[in-house]
mmCIF file of C-alpha atoms in Angstrom:
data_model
loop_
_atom_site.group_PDB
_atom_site.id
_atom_site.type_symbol
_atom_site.label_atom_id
_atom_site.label_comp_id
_atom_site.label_asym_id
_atom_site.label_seq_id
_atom_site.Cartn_x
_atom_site.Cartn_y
_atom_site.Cartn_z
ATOM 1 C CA UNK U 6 19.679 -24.812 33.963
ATOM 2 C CA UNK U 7 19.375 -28.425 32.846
ATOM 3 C CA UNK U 8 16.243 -28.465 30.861
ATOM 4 C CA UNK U 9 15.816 -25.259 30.014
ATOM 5 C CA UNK U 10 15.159 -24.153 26.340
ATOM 6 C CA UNK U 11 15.757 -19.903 25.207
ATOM 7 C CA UNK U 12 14.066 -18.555 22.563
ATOM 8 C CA UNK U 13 16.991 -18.760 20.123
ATOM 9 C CA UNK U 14 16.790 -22.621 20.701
ATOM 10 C CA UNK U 15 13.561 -22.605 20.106
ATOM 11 C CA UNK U 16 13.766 -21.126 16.640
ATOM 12 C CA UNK U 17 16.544 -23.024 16.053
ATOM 13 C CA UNK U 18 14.909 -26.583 16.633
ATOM 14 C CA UNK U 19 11.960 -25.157 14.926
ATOM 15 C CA UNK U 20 13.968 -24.438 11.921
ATOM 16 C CA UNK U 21 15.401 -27.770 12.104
ATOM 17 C CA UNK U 22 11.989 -29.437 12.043
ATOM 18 C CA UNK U 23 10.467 -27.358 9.222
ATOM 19 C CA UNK U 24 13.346 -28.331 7.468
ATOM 20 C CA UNK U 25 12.737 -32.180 8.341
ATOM 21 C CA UNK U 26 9.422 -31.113 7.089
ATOM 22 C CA UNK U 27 10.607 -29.540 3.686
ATOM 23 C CA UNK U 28 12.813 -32.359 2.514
ATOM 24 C CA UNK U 29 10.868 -35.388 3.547
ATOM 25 C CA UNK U 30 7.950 -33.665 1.325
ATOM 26 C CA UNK U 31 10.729 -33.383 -1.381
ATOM 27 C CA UNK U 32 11.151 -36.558 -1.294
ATOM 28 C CA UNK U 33 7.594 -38.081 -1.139
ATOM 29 C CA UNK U 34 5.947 -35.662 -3.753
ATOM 30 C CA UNK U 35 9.283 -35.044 -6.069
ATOM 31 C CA UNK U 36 11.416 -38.195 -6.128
ATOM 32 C CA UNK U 37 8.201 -40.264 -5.209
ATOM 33 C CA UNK U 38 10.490 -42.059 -2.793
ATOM 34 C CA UNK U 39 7.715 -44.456 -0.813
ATOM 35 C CA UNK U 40 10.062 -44.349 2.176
ATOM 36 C CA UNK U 41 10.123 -40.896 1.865
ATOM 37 C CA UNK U 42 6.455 -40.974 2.314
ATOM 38 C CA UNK U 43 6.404 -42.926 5.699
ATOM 39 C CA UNK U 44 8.562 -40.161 6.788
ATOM 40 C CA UNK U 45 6.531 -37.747 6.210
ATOM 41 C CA UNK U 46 3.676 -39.628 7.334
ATOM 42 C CA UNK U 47 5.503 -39.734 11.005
ATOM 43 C CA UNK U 48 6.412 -36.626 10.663
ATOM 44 C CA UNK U 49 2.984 -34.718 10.309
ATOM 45 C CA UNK U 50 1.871 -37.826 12.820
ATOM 46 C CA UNK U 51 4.299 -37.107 16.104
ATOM 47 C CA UNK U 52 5.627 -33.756 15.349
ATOM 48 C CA UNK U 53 2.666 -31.707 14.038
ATOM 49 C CA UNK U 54 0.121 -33.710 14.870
ATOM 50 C CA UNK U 55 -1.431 -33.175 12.100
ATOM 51 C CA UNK U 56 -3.591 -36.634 11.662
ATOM 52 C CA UNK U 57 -5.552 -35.818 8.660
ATOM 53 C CA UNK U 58 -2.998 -34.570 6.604
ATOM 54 C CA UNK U 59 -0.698 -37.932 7.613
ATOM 55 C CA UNK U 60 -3.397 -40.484 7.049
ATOM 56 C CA UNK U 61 -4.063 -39.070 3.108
ATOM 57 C CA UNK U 62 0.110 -39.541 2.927
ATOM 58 C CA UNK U 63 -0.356 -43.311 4.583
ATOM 59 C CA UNK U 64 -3.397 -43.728 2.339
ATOM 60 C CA UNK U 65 -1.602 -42.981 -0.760
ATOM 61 C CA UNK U 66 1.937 -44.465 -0.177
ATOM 62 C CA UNK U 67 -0.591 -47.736 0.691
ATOM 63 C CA UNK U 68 -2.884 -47.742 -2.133
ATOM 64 C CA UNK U 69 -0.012 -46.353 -4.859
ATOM 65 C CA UNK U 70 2.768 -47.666 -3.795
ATOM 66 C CA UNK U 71 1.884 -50.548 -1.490
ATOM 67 C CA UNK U 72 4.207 -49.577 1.378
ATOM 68 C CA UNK U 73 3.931 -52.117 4.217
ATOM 69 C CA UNK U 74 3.935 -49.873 6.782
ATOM 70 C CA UNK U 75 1.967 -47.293 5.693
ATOM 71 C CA UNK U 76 -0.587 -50.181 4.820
ATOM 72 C CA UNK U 77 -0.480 -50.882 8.614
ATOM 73 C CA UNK U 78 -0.420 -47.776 9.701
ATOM 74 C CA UNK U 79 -3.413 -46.670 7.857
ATOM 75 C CA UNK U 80 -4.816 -49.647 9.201
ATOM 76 C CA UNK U 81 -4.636 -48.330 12.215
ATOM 77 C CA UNK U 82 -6.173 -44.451 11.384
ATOM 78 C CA UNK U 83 -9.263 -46.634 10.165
ATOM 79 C CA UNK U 84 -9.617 -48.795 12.904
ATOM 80 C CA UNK U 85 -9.921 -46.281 15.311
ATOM 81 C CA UNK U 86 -11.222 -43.791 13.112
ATOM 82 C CA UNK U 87 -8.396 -40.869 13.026
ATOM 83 C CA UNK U 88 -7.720 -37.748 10.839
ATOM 84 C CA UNK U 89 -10.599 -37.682 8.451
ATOM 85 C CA UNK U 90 -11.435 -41.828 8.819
ATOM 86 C CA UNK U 91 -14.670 -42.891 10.120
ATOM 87 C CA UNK U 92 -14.304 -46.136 12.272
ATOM 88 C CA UNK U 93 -14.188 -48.570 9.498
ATOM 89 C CA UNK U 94 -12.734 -52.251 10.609
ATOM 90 C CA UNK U 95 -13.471 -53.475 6.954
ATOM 91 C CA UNK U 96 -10.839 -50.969 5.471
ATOM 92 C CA UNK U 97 -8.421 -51.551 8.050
ATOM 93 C CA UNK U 98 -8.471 -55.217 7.616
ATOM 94 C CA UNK U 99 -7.913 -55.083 3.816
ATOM 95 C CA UNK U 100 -5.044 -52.551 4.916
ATOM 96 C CA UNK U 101 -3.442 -55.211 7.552
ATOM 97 C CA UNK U 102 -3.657 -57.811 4.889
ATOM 98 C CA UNK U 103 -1.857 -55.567 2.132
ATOM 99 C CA UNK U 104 1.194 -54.756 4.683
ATOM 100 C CA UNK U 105 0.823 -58.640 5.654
ATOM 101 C CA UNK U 106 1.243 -60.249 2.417
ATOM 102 C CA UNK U 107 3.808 -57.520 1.599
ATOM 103 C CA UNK U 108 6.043 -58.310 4.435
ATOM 104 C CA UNK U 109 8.684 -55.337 6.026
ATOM 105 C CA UNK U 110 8.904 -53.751 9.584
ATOM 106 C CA UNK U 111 5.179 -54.049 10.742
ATOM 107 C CA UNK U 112 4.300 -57.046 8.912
ATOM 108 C CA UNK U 113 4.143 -59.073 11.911
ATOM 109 C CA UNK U 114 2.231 -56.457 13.366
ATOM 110 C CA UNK U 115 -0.755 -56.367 10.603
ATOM 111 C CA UNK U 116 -0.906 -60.133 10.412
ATOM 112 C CA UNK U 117 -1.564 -59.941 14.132
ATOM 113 C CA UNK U 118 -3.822 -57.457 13.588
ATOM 114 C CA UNK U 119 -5.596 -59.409 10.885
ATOM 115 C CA UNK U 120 -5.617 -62.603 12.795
ATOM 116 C CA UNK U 121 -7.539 -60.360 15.805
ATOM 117 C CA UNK U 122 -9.863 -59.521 13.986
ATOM 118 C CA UNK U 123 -10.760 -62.400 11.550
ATOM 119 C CA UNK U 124 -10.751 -64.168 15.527
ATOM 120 C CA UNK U 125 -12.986 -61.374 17.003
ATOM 121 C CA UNK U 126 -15.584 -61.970 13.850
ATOM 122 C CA UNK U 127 -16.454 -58.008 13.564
ATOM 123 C CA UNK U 128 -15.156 -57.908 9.692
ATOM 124 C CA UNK U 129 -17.749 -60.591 9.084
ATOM 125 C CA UNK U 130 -21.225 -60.050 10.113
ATOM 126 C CA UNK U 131 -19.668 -61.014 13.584
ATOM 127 C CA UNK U 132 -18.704 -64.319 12.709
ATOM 128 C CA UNK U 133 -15.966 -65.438 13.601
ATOM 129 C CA UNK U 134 -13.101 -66.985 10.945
ATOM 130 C CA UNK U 135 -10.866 -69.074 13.592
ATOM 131 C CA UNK U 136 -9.433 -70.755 10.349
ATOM 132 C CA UNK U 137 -8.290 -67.423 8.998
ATOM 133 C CA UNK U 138 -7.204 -66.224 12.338
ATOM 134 C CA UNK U 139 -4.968 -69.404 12.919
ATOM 135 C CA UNK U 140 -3.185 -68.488 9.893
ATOM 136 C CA UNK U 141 -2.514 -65.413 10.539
ATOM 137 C CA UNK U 142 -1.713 -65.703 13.644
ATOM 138 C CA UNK U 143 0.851 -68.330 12.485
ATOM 139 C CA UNK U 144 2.762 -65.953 9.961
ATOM 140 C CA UNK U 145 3.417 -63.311 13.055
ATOM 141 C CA UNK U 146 4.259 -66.485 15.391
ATOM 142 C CA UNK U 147 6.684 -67.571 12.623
ATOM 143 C CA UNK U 148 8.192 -63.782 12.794
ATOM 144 C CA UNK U 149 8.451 -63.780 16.320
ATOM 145 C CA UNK U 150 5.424 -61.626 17.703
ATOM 146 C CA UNK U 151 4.713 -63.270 21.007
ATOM 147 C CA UNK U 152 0.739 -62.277 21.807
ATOM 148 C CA UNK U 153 0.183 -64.127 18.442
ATOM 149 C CA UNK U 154 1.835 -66.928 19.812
ATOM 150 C CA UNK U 155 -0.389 -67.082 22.194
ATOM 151 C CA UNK U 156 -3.548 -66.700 20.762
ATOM 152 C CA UNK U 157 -2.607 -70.020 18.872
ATOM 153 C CA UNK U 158 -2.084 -71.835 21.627
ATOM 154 C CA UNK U 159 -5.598 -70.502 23.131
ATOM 155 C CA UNK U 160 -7.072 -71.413 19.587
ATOM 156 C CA UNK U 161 -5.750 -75.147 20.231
ATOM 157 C CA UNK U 162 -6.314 -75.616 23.815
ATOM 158 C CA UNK U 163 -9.924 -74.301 23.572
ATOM 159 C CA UNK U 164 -10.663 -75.827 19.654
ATOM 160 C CA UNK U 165 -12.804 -74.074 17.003
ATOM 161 C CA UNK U 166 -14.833 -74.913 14.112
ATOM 162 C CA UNK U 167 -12.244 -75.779 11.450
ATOM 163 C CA UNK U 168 -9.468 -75.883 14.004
ATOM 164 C CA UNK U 169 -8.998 -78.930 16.088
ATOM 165 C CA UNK U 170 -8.759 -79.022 19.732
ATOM 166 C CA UNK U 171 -4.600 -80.141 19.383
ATOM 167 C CA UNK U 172 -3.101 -79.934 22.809
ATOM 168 C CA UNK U 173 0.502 -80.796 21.233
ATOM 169 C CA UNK U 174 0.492 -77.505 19.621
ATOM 170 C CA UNK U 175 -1.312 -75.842 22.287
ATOM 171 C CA UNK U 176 1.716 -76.556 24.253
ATOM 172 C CA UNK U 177 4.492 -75.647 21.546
ATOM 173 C CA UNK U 178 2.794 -72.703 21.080
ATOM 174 C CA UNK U 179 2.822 -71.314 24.349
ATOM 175 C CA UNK U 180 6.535 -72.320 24.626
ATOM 176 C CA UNK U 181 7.347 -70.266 22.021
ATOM 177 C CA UNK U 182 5.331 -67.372 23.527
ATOM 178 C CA UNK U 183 6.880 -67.771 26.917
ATOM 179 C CA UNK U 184 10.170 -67.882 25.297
ATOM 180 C CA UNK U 185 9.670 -64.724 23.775
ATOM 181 C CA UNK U 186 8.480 -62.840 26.912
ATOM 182 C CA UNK U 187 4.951 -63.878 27.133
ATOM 183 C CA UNK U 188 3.520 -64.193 30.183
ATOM 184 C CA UNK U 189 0.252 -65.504 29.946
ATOM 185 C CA UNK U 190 2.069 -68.175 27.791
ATOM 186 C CA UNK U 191 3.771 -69.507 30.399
ATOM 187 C CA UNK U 192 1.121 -69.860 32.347
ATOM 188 C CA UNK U 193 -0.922 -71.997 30.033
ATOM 189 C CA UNK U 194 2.503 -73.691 29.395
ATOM 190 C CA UNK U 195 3.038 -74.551 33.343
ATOM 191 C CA UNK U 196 -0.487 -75.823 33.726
ATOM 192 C CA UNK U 197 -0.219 -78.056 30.692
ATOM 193 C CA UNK U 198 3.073 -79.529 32.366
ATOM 194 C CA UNK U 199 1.337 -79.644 35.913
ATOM 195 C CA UNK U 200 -2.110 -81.290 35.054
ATOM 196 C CA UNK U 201 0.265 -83.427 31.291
ATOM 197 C CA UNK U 202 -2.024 -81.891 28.878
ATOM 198 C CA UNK U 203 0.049 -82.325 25.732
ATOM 199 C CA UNK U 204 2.855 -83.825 27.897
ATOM 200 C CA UNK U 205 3.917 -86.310 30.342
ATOM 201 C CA UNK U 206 3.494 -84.349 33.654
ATOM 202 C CA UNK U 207 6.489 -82.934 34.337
ATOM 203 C CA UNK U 208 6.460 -81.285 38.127
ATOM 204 C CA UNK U 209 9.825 -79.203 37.896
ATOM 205 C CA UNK U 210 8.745 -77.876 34.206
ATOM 206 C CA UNK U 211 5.680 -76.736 35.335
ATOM 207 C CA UNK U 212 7.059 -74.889 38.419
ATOM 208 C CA UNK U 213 9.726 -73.503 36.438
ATOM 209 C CA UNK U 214 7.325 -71.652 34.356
ATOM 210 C CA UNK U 215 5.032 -70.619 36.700
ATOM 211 C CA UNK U 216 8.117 -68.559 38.058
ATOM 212 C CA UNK U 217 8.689 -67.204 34.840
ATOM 213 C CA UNK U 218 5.381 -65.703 34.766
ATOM 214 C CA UNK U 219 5.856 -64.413 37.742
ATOM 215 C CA UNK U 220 8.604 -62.503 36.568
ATOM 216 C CA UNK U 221 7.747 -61.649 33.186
ATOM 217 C CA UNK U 222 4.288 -60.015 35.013
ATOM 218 C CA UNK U 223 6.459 -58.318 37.766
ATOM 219 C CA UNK U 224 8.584 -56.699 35.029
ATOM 220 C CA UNK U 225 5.832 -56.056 32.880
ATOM 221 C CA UNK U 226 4.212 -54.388 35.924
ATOM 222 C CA UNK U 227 7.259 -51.963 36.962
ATOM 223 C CA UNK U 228 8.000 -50.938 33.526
ATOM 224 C CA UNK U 229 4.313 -49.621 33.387
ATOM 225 C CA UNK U 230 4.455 -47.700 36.629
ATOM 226 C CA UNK U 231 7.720 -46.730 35.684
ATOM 227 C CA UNK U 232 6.328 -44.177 32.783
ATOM 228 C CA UNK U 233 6.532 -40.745 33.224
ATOM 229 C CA UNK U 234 4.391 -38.364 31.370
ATOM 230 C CA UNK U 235 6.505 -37.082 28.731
ATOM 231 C CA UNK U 236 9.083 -39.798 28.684
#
């Protein structure tokens, strides 16, 4: 039957994973391979679900090594307070910035994340940085991370203290955003075309747009209903 697991499989694939297990630990706590360490971070993360015991890995390969994406990853334990963390938005924004400034697969990520909440003002006595969140939000722009993109161009259309109103970039910025599969940011990008904020009005643009929101939202919306649990 399609699906259907016996008991030798099951040692089998549990043999398999303890053996995962064994040599990614070889390799974090032996060779003192940093990689290694994210490994074995996911690892006790997905498989054993073993939170506390991953986020001391993350915290280490973070604070020792300076791993990027354990630095964002334990940015996320202490955000939300998993494992042994205590909700602690302070940490986690010092951990964003590390796997930020380092750069690597989640970079774009954390410097989201660190724009969010420099923006959101919770990291500083609830004050708002819009300065700080502009440039962050820029850096995972520049790499490509679409909501980021759009909270810049929501940063220029609305204007902050330190950040000009700057409906020119307002508009670029949603581009980008829309180009990258944004919806919201083509939205703001078809109004700005329909009403010639940051533009000469430009009818056929703005309609354009407006139907690519539509779409992006419609897909957006099917792919969500399409989960299953388990998938």
């Amino acid at each position: 039957m399609a699906g259907f697991i016996n008991f030798a499989d099951e040692e089998e694939v549990r043999g398999y994973l303890e053996n995962i297990h064994i040599e990614y630990s070889y390799q974090c706590f032996k060779e003192k391979d940093p990689d290694g360490c994210q490994r074995l971070a996911d690892y006790l993360d997905a498989v054993k679900k073993d939170f506390v015991a991953a986020g001391r890995v993350l915290r280490d390969n973070c604070e020792t090594h300076g791993h990027s994406e354990s630095c964002y990853k334990l940015g996320a334990y202490q955000a939300i307070g998993k494992g042994e963390f205590e909700p602690d938005l302070k940490a986690a924004y010092k951990s964003f910035m590390k796997s930020c400034e380092k750069g690597g697969k989640k970079s774009v990520n954390a410097c989201h994340s660190v724009g969010l909440l420099a923006h959101d003002g919770r990291v500083n006595g609830d004050k708002p940085d819009p300065v700080v969140a502009r440039d962050y939000y820029t850096k995972a722009c520049d790499g490509n991370f679409a909501p980021s993109c759009f909270n810049l161009s929501v940063i220029y259309l609305q204007g902050a203290p330190g950040v000009p109103k700057d409906m020119n970039h307002a508009l670029k910025y949603s581009l980008k955003g829309c180009e990258l599969g944004h919806a919201w940011a083509c939205a703001n990008a078809s109004r700005m075309y329909k009403l010639g904020d940051g533009t000469e009005k430009n009818d056929a643009k703005a309609e354009d747009l407006k139907n690519r929101a539509k779409q992006l939202h419609k897909e957006q919306k099917e792919a969500s209903s399409s989960i299953t649990f388990g998938e």
